[in-house]
Amino acid sequence: SDVKPLMQVAVYTCEDCGFEIYQEVTARIFMPLFECPSRRCVMNKSKGNVILQLRASKFLRFQEAKIQELAEHVPKGHIPRTMTVHLRGELTRKVCYSLPMELN
């Protein structure tokens, strides 16, 4: 598949108090913040207006590749097994179509 951005650290700014929030993203899907956790907003009982700052956030390159068992390793009459592999960072764009590869 195409190489896409994968968010690693989301950076937010609260418009009410100016607080910067850093949210580490450990999964492919993340839930963005909607409330400011700063002491000032909590004391004022304000949820704050949190804005995602894409320019300050950190992204990794992400690519999904499907690999298939070599035909010479498949018994006659069987279907080759396939596997989906998620590539990140420097490993993206390293898989070439129809060339053998080894996964460790």
PDB file of C-alpha atoms in Angstrom:
ATOM      1  CA  SER A   1       0.000   0.000   0.000  1.00  0.00           C
ATOM      2  CA  ASP A   2       0.974   3.645  -0.096  1.00  0.00           C
ATOM      3  CA  VAL A   3       3.124   5.112   2.659  1.00  0.00           C
ATOM      4  CA  LYS A   4       0.961   7.080   5.098  1.00  0.00           C
ATOM      5  CA  PRO A   5       1.678   9.168   8.195  1.00  0.00           C
ATOM      6  CA  LEU A   6       1.221   7.479  11.569  1.00  0.00           C
ATOM      7  CA  MET A   7       0.933   9.815  14.559  1.00  0.00           C
ATOM      8  CA  GLN A   8       3.465   9.079  17.280  1.00  0.00           C
ATOM      9  CA  VAL A   9       3.037  12.150  19.519  1.00  0.00           C
ATOM     10  CA  ALA A  10      -0.005  14.425  19.320  1.00  0.00           C
ATOM     11  CA  VAL A  11       0.522  18.005  20.493  1.00  0.00           C
ATOM     12  CA  TYR A  12      -2.399  20.164  21.622  1.00  0.00           C
ATOM     13  CA  THR A  13      -2.705  23.756  22.806  1.00  0.00           C
ATOM     14  CA  CYS A  14      -5.466  24.993  25.089  1.00  0.00           C
ATOM     15  CA  GLU A  15      -6.925  28.248  23.774  1.00  0.00           C
ATOM     16  CA  ASP A  16      -8.180  29.179  27.258  1.00  0.00           C
ATOM     17  CA  CYS A  17      -4.952  28.872  29.279  1.00  0.00           C
ATOM     18  CA  GLY A  18      -2.208  28.346  26.649  1.00  0.00           C
ATOM     19  CA  PHE A  19      -1.143  24.999  28.149  1.00  0.00           C
ATOM     20  CA  GLU A  20       0.641  22.572  25.783  1.00  0.00           C
ATOM     21  CA  ILE A  21      -0.362  18.924  26.034  1.00  0.00           C
ATOM     22  CA  TYR A  22       1.695  16.024  24.640  1.00  0.00           C
ATOM     23  CA  GLN A  23      -0.179  12.764  24.058  1.00  0.00           C
ATOM     24  CA  GLU A  24       1.887   9.687  23.198  1.00  0.00           C
ATOM     25  CA  VAL A  25       0.090   7.492  20.667  1.00  0.00           C
ATOM     26  CA  THR A  26       0.907   3.806  21.172  1.00  0.00           C
ATOM     27  CA  ALA A  27      -1.695   2.243  18.842  1.00  0.00           C
ATOM     28  CA  ARG A  28      -2.600   2.712  15.178  1.00  0.00           C
ATOM     29  CA  ILE A  29      -5.834   4.386  16.234  1.00  0.00           C
ATOM     30  CA  PHE A  30      -5.907   7.007  18.971  1.00  0.00           C
ATOM     31  CA  MET A  31      -8.600   9.006  20.720  1.00  0.00           C
ATOM     32  CA  PRO A  32      -7.876  12.745  20.561  1.00  0.00           C
ATOM     33  CA  LEU A  33      -8.178  14.859  23.699  1.00  0.00           C
ATOM     34  CA  PHE A  34     -11.195  17.110  24.121  1.00  0.00           C
ATOM     35  CA  GLU A  35     -10.526  18.602  27.577  1.00  0.00           C
ATOM     36  CA  CYS A  36      -7.537  20.502  28.911  1.00  0.00           C
ATOM     37  CA  PRO A  37      -5.915  18.692  31.883  1.00  0.00           C
ATOM     38  CA  SER A  38      -4.039  21.804  33.110  1.00  0.00           C
ATOM     39  CA  ARG A  39      -4.332  22.875  36.719  1.00  0.00           C
ATOM     40  CA  ARG A  40      -5.679  26.292  35.670  1.00  0.00           C
ATOM     41  CA  CYS A  41      -8.577  24.871  33.621  1.00  0.00           C
ATOM     42  CA  VAL A  42      -9.368  22.282  36.319  1.00  0.00           C
ATOM     43  CA  MET A  43      -9.418  24.983  39.041  1.00  0.00           C
ATOM     44  CA  ASN A  44     -11.677  27.204  36.901  1.00  0.00           C
ATOM     45  CA  LYS A  45     -13.904  24.185  36.159  1.00  0.00           C
ATOM     46  CA  SER A  46     -13.369  24.898  32.481  1.00  0.00           C
ATOM     47  CA  LYS A  47     -12.911  22.095  29.982  1.00  0.00           C
ATOM     48  CA  GLY A  48     -10.727  24.353  27.862  1.00  0.00           C
ATOM     49  CA  ASN A  49     -10.724  24.579  24.093  1.00  0.00           C
ATOM     50  CA  VAL A  50      -8.053  22.085  23.024  1.00  0.00           C
ATOM     51  CA  ILE A  51      -6.687  22.456  19.471  1.00  0.00           C
ATOM     52  CA  LEU A  52      -4.554  19.761  17.806  1.00  0.00           C
ATOM     53  CA  GLN A  53      -1.284  21.256  16.504  1.00  0.00           C
ATOM     54  CA  LEU A  54      -0.362  19.130  13.475  1.00  0.00           C
ATOM     55  CA  ARG A  55       2.880  21.022  12.765  1.00  0.00           C
ATOM     56  CA  ALA A  56       4.177  20.345  16.281  1.00  0.00           C
ATOM     57  CA  SER A  57       3.003  16.704  16.359  1.00  0.00           C
ATOM     58  CA  LYS A  58       5.404  13.881  15.491  1.00  0.00           C
ATOM     59  CA  PHE A  59       4.623  11.380  12.735  1.00  0.00           C
ATOM     60  CA  LEU A  60       6.217   8.161  11.504  1.00  0.00           C
ATOM     61  CA  ARG A  61       5.969   6.695   8.029  1.00  0.00           C
ATOM     62  CA  PHE A  62       3.593   3.712   7.934  1.00  0.00           C
ATOM     63  CA  GLN A  63       2.976   1.121   5.236  1.00  0.00           C
ATOM     64  CA  GLU A  64       0.909  -2.038   5.120  1.00  0.00           C
ATOM     65  CA  ALA A  65       2.249  -4.891   2.959  1.00  0.00           C
ATOM     66  CA  LYS A  66       0.775  -8.287   2.141  1.00  0.00           C
ATOM     67  CA  ILE A  67       3.299 -11.069   1.763  1.00  0.00           C
ATOM     68  CA  GLN A  68       2.715 -14.541   0.374  1.00  0.00           C
ATOM     69  CA  GLU A  69       4.440 -17.875   0.824  1.00  0.00           C
ATOM     70  CA  LEU A  70       6.726 -18.852  -2.070  1.00  0.00           C
ATOM     71  CA  ALA A  71       5.115 -21.243  -4.561  1.00  0.00           C
ATOM     72  CA  GLU A  72       8.002 -23.710  -4.184  1.00  0.00           C
ATOM     73  CA  HIS A  73       7.218 -24.057  -0.450  1.00  0.00           C
ATOM     74  CA  VAL A  74       3.517 -24.788  -0.997  1.00  0.00           C
ATOM     75  CA  PRO A  75       2.436 -28.442  -1.327  1.00  0.00           C
ATOM     76  CA  LYS A  76       0.657 -29.291  -4.585  1.00  0.00           C
ATOM     77  CA  GLY A  77      -3.051 -28.574  -4.462  1.00  0.00           C
ATOM     78  CA  HIS A  78      -2.754 -26.114  -1.558  1.00  0.00           C
ATOM     79  CA  ILE A  79      -3.200 -22.349  -1.517  1.00  0.00           C
ATOM     80  CA  PRO A  80      -0.193 -20.202  -0.514  1.00  0.00           C
ATOM     81  CA  ARG A  81      -0.565 -18.538   2.881  1.00  0.00           C
ATOM     82  CA  THR A  82      -0.596 -14.747   3.074  1.00  0.00           C
ATOM     83  CA  MET A  83       0.229 -12.390   5.917  1.00  0.00           C
ATOM     84  CA  THR A  84      -0.266  -8.674   6.439  1.00  0.00           C
ATOM     85  CA  VAL A  85       2.824  -6.876   7.740  1.00  0.00           C
ATOM     86  CA  HIS A  86       2.892  -3.329   9.161  1.00  0.00           C
ATOM     87  CA  LEU A  87       6.078  -1.442   8.342  1.00  0.00           C
ATOM     88  CA  ARG A  88       7.108   1.713  10.203  1.00  0.00           C
ATOM     89  CA  GLY A  89       9.802   4.341   9.867  1.00  0.00           C
ATOM     90  CA  GLU A  90      12.879   3.279   7.897  1.00  0.00           C
ATOM     91  CA  LEU A  91      11.337  -0.076   6.930  1.00  0.00           C
ATOM     92  CA  THR A  92       8.762   1.566   4.663  1.00  0.00           C
ATOM     93  CA  ARG A  93       9.351   1.264   0.916  1.00  0.00           C
ATOM     94  CA  LYS A  94      11.817  -1.603   1.491  1.00  0.00           C
ATOM     95  CA  VAL A  95       9.470  -4.347   0.239  1.00  0.00           C
ATOM     96  CA  CYS A  96       9.564  -4.825  -3.527  1.00  0.00           C
ATOM     97  CA  TYR A  97       6.767  -6.513  -5.429  1.00  0.00           C
ATOM     98  CA  SER A  98       7.542 -10.114  -6.494  1.00  0.00           C
ATOM     99  CA  LEU A  99      10.965 -10.243  -4.784  1.00  0.00           C
ATOM    100  CA  PRO A 100      11.555 -12.807  -2.019  1.00  0.00           C
ATOM    101  CA  MET A 101      12.020 -11.499   1.510  1.00  0.00           C
ATOM    102  CA  GLU A 102      12.647 -12.911   4.953  1.00  0.00           C
ATOM    103  CA  LEU A 103      10.917 -11.803   8.150  1.00  0.00           C
ATOM    104  CA  ASN A 104      12.556 -12.153  11.555  1.00  0.00           C
TER     105      ASN A 104
END
